[in-house]
Amino acid sequence: MKSELIQLFAINMKRLRQDAGITQEELSFRSGIHRNYISDAERGARNVTIKIIEKIAHGLGIQPEELLKQPSGKYLSQLFNIPNNFENSEVEQKQNLNNKITDNN
Protein backbone atom coordinates (compact mmCIF):
# COMPACT_ATOMS: atom_id res chain seq x y z
CA MET A 1 0.00 0.00 0.00
CA LYS A 2 1.37 3.38 -1.03
CA SER A 3 1.79 6.14 1.49
CA GLU A 4 -0.93 8.78 1.10
CA LEU A 5 1.74 11.49 0.97
CA ILE A 6 3.60 9.70 -1.84
CA GLN A 7 0.32 9.25 -3.69
CA LEU A 8 -0.55 12.93 -3.13
CA PHE A 9 2.84 13.96 -4.49
CA ALA A 10 2.43 11.68 -7.54
CA ILE A 11 -1.03 13.03 -8.39
CA ASN A 12 0.07 16.64 -8.02
CA MET A 13 3.24 16.08 -10.03
CA LYS A 14 1.37 14.55 -12.95
CA ARG A 15 -1.38 17.20 -12.84
CA LEU A 16 1.08 20.09 -12.71
CA ARG A 17 3.19 18.61 -15.52
CA GLN A 18 0.13 18.11 -17.71
CA ASP A 19 -1.17 21.60 -16.86
CA ALA A 20 2.21 22.98 -17.99
CA GLY A 21 1.77 21.08 -21.26
CA ILE A 22 5.09 19.26 -21.05
CA THR A 23 6.06 15.62 -21.43
CA GLN A 24 7.85 13.51 -18.86
CA GLU A 25 10.91 13.75 -21.10
CA GLU A 26 10.77 17.55 -21.11
CA LEU A 27 10.39 17.62 -17.33
CA SER A 28 13.34 15.27 -17.10
CA PHE A 29 15.44 17.67 -19.16
CA ARG A 30 14.30 20.74 -17.21
CA SER A 31 14.84 19.17 -13.79
CA GLY A 32 18.00 17.16 -14.51
CA ILE A 33 16.34 13.91 -13.39
CA HIS A 34 16.25 10.75 -15.49
CA ARG A 35 12.99 10.19 -17.39
CA ASN A 36 12.48 6.77 -15.77
CA TYR A 37 12.67 8.39 -12.33
CA ILE A 38 10.09 10.99 -13.39
CA SER A 39 7.78 8.20 -14.57
CA ASP A 40 8.25 6.23 -11.36
CA ALA A 41 7.58 9.32 -9.23
CA GLU A 42 4.35 10.07 -11.12
CA ARG A 43 3.15 6.52 -10.45
CA GLY A 44 4.01 6.78 -6.75
CA ALA A 45 6.67 4.10 -7.14
CA ARG A 46 9.45 6.29 -5.73
CA ASN A 47 9.98 7.66 -2.26
CA VAL A 48 11.38 10.98 -3.45
CA THR A 49 13.79 13.07 -1.41
CA ILE A 50 13.44 16.76 -0.64
CA LYS A 51 16.23 17.48 -3.14
CA ILE A 52 14.27 15.68 -5.88
CA ILE A 53 11.10 17.60 -4.95
CA GLU A 54 13.10 20.80 -5.29
CA LYS A 55 14.44 19.78 -8.72
CA ILE A 56 11.01 18.75 -10.01
CA ALA A 57 9.47 22.01 -8.76
CA HIS A 58 12.22 23.95 -10.54
CA GLY A 59 11.55 21.98 -13.73
CA LEU A 60 7.84 22.80 -13.46
CA GLY A 61 8.48 26.45 -12.58
CA ILE A 62 6.58 26.20 -9.30
CA GLN A 63 7.26 26.35 -5.57
CA PRO A 64 7.99 22.93 -4.01
CA GLU A 65 4.99 23.13 -1.67
CA GLU A 66 2.65 23.02 -4.70
CA LEU A 67 3.61 19.36 -5.09
CA LEU A 68 2.29 18.54 -1.62
CA LYS A 69 -0.97 20.51 -1.54
CA GLN A 70 -4.26 18.69 -0.99
CA PRO A 71 -6.09 18.24 -4.30
CA SER A 72 -9.68 19.13 -5.03
CA GLY A 73 -12.31 17.95 -7.48
CA LYS A 74 -11.38 15.04 -9.70
CA TYR A 75 -7.86 14.92 -8.25
CA LEU A 76 -9.28 14.31 -4.78
CA SER A 77 -11.05 11.23 -6.10
CA GLN A 78 -7.72 9.94 -7.46
CA LEU A 79 -6.12 10.30 -4.04
CA PHE A 80 -8.80 8.19 -2.39
CA ASN A 81 -9.28 5.86 -5.40
CA ILE A 82 -12.92 6.91 -5.65
CA PRO A 83 -14.62 5.72 -8.84
CA ASN A 84 -15.83 8.51 -11.14
CA ASN A 85 -19.44 7.35 -10.80
CA PHE A 86 -19.63 8.13 -7.07
CA GLU A 87 -22.09 10.85 -6.15
CA ASN A 88 -20.68 14.20 -5.06
CA SER A 89 -21.98 13.65 -1.54
CA GLU A 90 -19.78 10.57 -1.21
CA VAL A 91 -16.74 12.46 -2.49
CA GLU A 92 -17.53 15.27 -0.04
CA GLN A 93 -17.71 12.73 2.79
CA LYS A 94 -14.23 11.47 1.86
CA GLN A 95 -12.98 15.05 1.70
CA ASN A 96 -14.50 15.85 5.10
CA LEU A 97 -12.83 12.75 6.55
CA ASN A 98 -9.52 13.83 5.07
CA ASN A 99 -9.96 17.32 6.53
CA LYS A 100 -10.63 15.84 9.99
CA ILE A 101 -7.52 13.68 9.75
CA THR A 102 -5.44 16.65 8.61
CA ASP A 103 -6.84 18.88 11.39
CA ASN A 104 -6.01 16.29 14.05
CA ASN A 105 -2.36 16.07 12.97
Backbone as CSV, one residue per row, in Angstrom:
resi,resn,N_x,N_y,N_z,CA_x,CA_y,CA_z,C_x,C_y,C_z
1,MET,0.843,-1.190,0.000,0.000,0.000,0.000,0.882,1.245,0.000
2,LYS,0.596,2.161,-0.922,1.372,3.381,-1.026,1.014,4.344,0.099
3,SER,2.011,5.074,0.528,1.790,6.143,1.489,0.881,7.192,0.847
4,GLU,-0.045,7.743,1.631,-0.930,8.785,1.096,-0.140,10.009,0.650
5,LEU,0.945,10.325,1.349,1.743,11.491,0.974,2.462,11.247,-0.353
6,ILE,2.959,10.030,-0.557,3.603,9.698,-1.836,2.569,9.748,-2.955
7,GLN,1.384,9.223,-2.696,0.320,9.250,-3.694,-0.108,10.687,-3.982
8,LEU,-0.209,11.512,-2.958,-0.552,12.925,-3.125,0.490,13.617,-4.005
9,PHE,1.755,13.385,-3.703,2.840,13.964,-4.493,2.723,13.531,-5.956
10,ALA,2.505,12.230,-6.180,2.429,11.684,-7.538,1.291,12.318,-8.332
11,ILE,0.126,12.430,-7.714,-1.034,13.028,-8.386,-0.764,14.485,-8.736
12,ASN,-0.222,15.224,-7.776,0.074,16.638,-8.022,1.139,16.809,-9.095
13,MET,2.159,15.970,-9.052,3.241,16.078,-10.027,2.706,15.869,-11.440
14,LYS,1.926,14.837,-11.629,1.371,14.553,-12.953,0.441,15.673,-13.401
15,ARG,-0.433,16.125,-12.501,-1.381,17.199,-12.836,-0.638,18.472,-13.236
16,LEU,0.348,18.855,-12.443,1.083,20.089,-12.714,1.899,19.985,-14.008
17,ARG,2.445,18.811,-14.274,3.188,18.613,-15.524,2.236,18.722,-16.713
18,GLN,1.097,18.051,-16.618,0.127,18.109,-17.713,-0.422,19.525,-17.895
19,ASP,-0.689,20.213,-16.783,-1.169,21.603,-16.858,-0.147,22.502,-17.554
20,ALA,1.140,22.201,-17.353,2.212,22.975,-17.992,2.367,22.596,-19.464
21,GLY,1.723,21.505,-19.870,1.773,21.076,-21.260,3.115,20.487,-21.672
22,ILE,3.791,19.854,-20.719,5.094,19.260,-21.052,5.068,17.751,-20.845
23,THR,5.941,17.071,-21.543,6.059,15.622,-21.428,6.954,15.262,-20.249
24,GLN,6.937,13.988,-19.894,7.853,13.515,-18.860,9.295,13.737,-19.306
25,GLU,9.550,13.553,-20.574,10.907,13.746,-21.098,11.352,15.202,-20.963
26,GLU,10.442,16.129,-21.258,10.773,17.549,-21.111,11.013,17.901,-19.645
27,LEU,10.177,17.375,-18.759,10.388,17.622,-17.327,11.721,17.039,-16.878
28,SER,12.057,15.896,-17.404,13.341,15.270,-17.102,14.491,16.204,-17.490
29,PHE,14.405,16.744,-18.683,15.438,17.669,-19.160,15.511,18.919,-18.285
30,ARG,14.351,19.498,-17.992,14.301,20.740,-17.214,14.781,20.556,-15.768
31,SER,14.520,19.394,-15.205,14.845,19.171,-13.790,16.179,18.455,-13.575
32,GLY,16.738,17.883,-14.643,17.996,17.159,-14.510,17.831,15.797,-13.844
33,ILE,16.654,15.215,-13.981,16.340,13.912,-13.386,16.017,12.950,-14.529
34,HIS,16.485,11.728,-14.426,16.250,10.746,-15.488,14.760,10.548,-15.731
35,ARG,14.387,10.357,-17.002,12.992,10.194,-17.393,12.325,9.020,-16.684
36,ASN,13.052,7.925,-16.476,12.480,6.773,-15.773,12.123,7.129,-14.331
37,TYR,12.950,7.962,-13.703,12.674,8.389,-12.331,11.416,9.259,-12.302
38,ILE,11.278,10.142,-13.290,10.090,10.994,-13.395,8.844,10.113,-13.510
39,SER,8.905,9.116,-14.384,7.782,8.204,-14.572,7.445,7.464,-13.280
40,ASP,8.467,6.943,-12.620,8.252,6.230,-11.357,7.621,7.144,-10.303
41,ALA,8.095,8.375,-10.224,7.579,9.319,-9.228,6.106,9.635,-9.499
42,GLU,5.746,9.782,-10.766,4.348,10.067,-11.115,3.425,8.897,-10.811
43,ARG,3.957,7.702,-10.775,3.149,6.520,-10.449,3.172,6.223,-8.957
44,GLY,3.917,7.014,-8.190,4.011,6.778,-6.753,4.911,5.615,-6.412
45,ALA,5.781,5.248,-7.344,6.667,4.104,-7.143,8.021,4.511,-6.557
46,ARG,8.203,5.791,-6.318,9.452,6.294,-5.732,9.162,7.061,-4.456
47,ASN,10.033,6.873,-3.481,9.980,7.660,-2.259,10.975,8.800,-2.458
48,VAL,10.493,9.892,-3.031,11.380,10.976,-3.448,11.951,11.735,-2.258
49,THR,13.147,12.273,-2.451,13.795,13.072,-1.414,13.392,14.539,-1.572
50,ILE,13.721,15.316,-0.581,13.441,16.757,-0.635,14.209,17.392,-1.792
51,LYS,15.422,16.945,-2.037,16.228,17.476,-3.139,15.545,17.203,-4.484
52,ILE,14.982,16.015,-4.647,14.270,15.680,-5.883,13.009,16.537,-6.014
53,ILE,12.290,16.739,-4.915,11.098,17.596,-4.949,11.495,18.995,-5.418
54,GLU,12.605,19.480,-4.906,13.097,20.797,-5.294,13.428,20.851,-6.793
55,LYS,14.083,19.821,-7.300,14.444,19.778,-8.723,13.202,19.702,-9.614
56,ILE,12.239,18.882,-9.225,11.009,18.753,-10.008,10.250,20.079,-10.010
57,ALA,10.145,20.708,-8.844,9.471,22.005,-8.760,10.153,23.020,-9.666
58,HIS,11.472,23.033,-9.662,12.218,23.945,-10.535,11.895,23.651,-12.005
59,GLY,11.867,22.373,-12.357,11.546,21.978,-13.728,10.142,22.378,-14.147
60,LEU,9.228,22.402,-13.184,7.841,22.803,-13.460,7.625,24.306,-13.327
61,GLY,8.614,25.008,-12.772,8.483,26.452,-12.575,7.519,26.813,-11.464
62,ILE,7.492,25.988,-10.426,6.578,26.205,-9.298,7.355,26.153,-7.995
63,GLN,6.687,26.502,-6.904,7.264,26.347,-5.575,7.101,24.888,-5.138
64,PRO,8.056,24.333,-4.423,7.992,22.926,-4.012,6.712,22.556,-3.257
65,GLU,6.177,23.464,-2.471,4.988,23.134,-1.672,3.761,22.834,-2.547
66,GLU,3.759,23.313,-3.790,2.650,23.022,-4.701,2.515,21.517,-4.948
67,LEU,3.611,20.805,-4.849,3.607,19.357,-5.093,3.005,18.577,-3.934
68,LEU,2.802,19.239,-2.797,2.286,18.543,-1.618,0.939,19.078,-1.140
69,LYS,0.334,19.960,-1.918,-0.970,20.511,-1.536,-2.068,19.481,-1.725
70,GLN,-3.103,19.570,-0.870,-4.256,18.689,-0.993,-5.001,19.009,-2.282
71,PRO,-5.367,18.006,-3.047,-6.092,18.241,-4.301,-7.568,18.521,-4.048
72,SER,-8.236,18.949,-5.102,-9.678,19.133,-5.031,-10.292,18.534,-6.283
73,GLY,-11.595,18.440,-6.309,-12.306,17.952,-7.483,-11.912,16.551,-7.883
74,LYS,-11.685,16.370,-9.184,-11.384,15.035,-9.698,-10.065,14.503,-9.157
75,TYR,-9.143,15.379,-8.779,-7.863,14.922,-8.251,-8.015,14.361,-6.844
76,LEU,-9.001,14.863,-6.098,-9.283,14.312,-4.777,-9.737,12.866,-4.908
77,SER,-10.570,12.594,-5.918,-11.047,11.230,-6.103,-9.911,10.287,-6.463
78,GLN,-8.882,10.777,-7.150,-7.718,9.944,-7.458,-6.963,9.587,-6.184
79,LEU,-6.852,10.542,-5.276,-6.115,10.296,-4.041,-6.761,9.200,-3.216
80,PHE,-8.090,9.184,-3.186,-8.801,8.188,-2.391,-9.280,6.996,-3.220
81,ASN,-8.862,6.935,-4.500,-9.276,5.858,-5.396,-10.794,5.741,-5.460
82,ILE,-11.463,6.875,-5.584,-12.916,6.907,-5.652,-13.328,6.791,-7.114
83,PRO,-14.179,5.843,-7.448,-14.624,5.720,-8.840,-15.331,6.992,-9.300
84,ASN,-15.222,7.296,-10.588,-15.827,8.511,-11.138,-17.342,8.532,-11.028
85,ASN,-17.988,7.377,-10.850,-19.442,7.345,-10.803,-19.997,7.560,-9.391
86,PHE,-19.139,7.836,-8.400,-19.626,8.134,-7.069,-20.369,9.471,-7.096
87,GLU,-21.383,9.586,-6.265,-22.095,10.852,-6.155,-21.223,11.863,-5.436
88,ASN,-21.458,13.139,-5.699,-20.681,14.196,-5.065,-20.724,14.114,-3.553
89,SER,-21.872,13.712,-2.995,-21.975,13.653,-1.541,-20.977,12.641,-0.969
90,GLU,-20.747,11.563,-1.690,-19.783,10.571,-1.214,-18.362,11.102,-1.308
91,VAL,-18.062,11.849,-2.357,-16.744,12.464,-2.486,-16.553,13.497,-1.379
92,GLU,-17.602,14.274,-1.110,-17.527,15.271,-0.043,-17.307,14.607,1.315
93,GLN,-17.924,13.451,1.534,-17.714,12.728,2.789,-16.251,12.324,2.920
94,LYS,-15.652,11.850,1.838,-14.234,11.475,1.863,-13.372,12.707,2.122
95,GLN,-13.738,13.833,1.503,-12.975,15.053,1.698,-13.097,15.540,3.142
96,ASN,-14.302,15.458,3.707,-14.495,15.853,5.099,-13.676,14.965,6.037
97,LEU,-13.636,13.672,5.743,-12.834,12.746,6.549,-11.364,13.121,6.460
98,ASN,-10.900,13.425,5.245,-9.520,13.828,5.066,-9.218,15.099,5.836
99,ASN,-10.151,16.067,5.807,-9.957,17.320,6.532,-9.866,17.081,8.035
100,LYS,-10.680,16.159,8.567,-10.629,15.835,9.991,-9.305,15.211,10.353
101,ILE,-8.816,14.322,9.505,-7.524,13.676,9.752,-6.420,14.714,9.732
102,THR,-6.456,15.596,8.736,-5.442,16.653,8.614,-5.483,17.590,9.813
103,ASP,-6.694,17.963,10.251,-6.841,18.880,11.391,-6.331,18.261,12.696
104,ASN,-6.445,16.958,12.814,-6.006,16.290,14.051,-4.505,16.088,14.100
105,ASN,-3.824,16.280,13.000,-2.359,16.070,12.973,-1.652,17.337,13.122
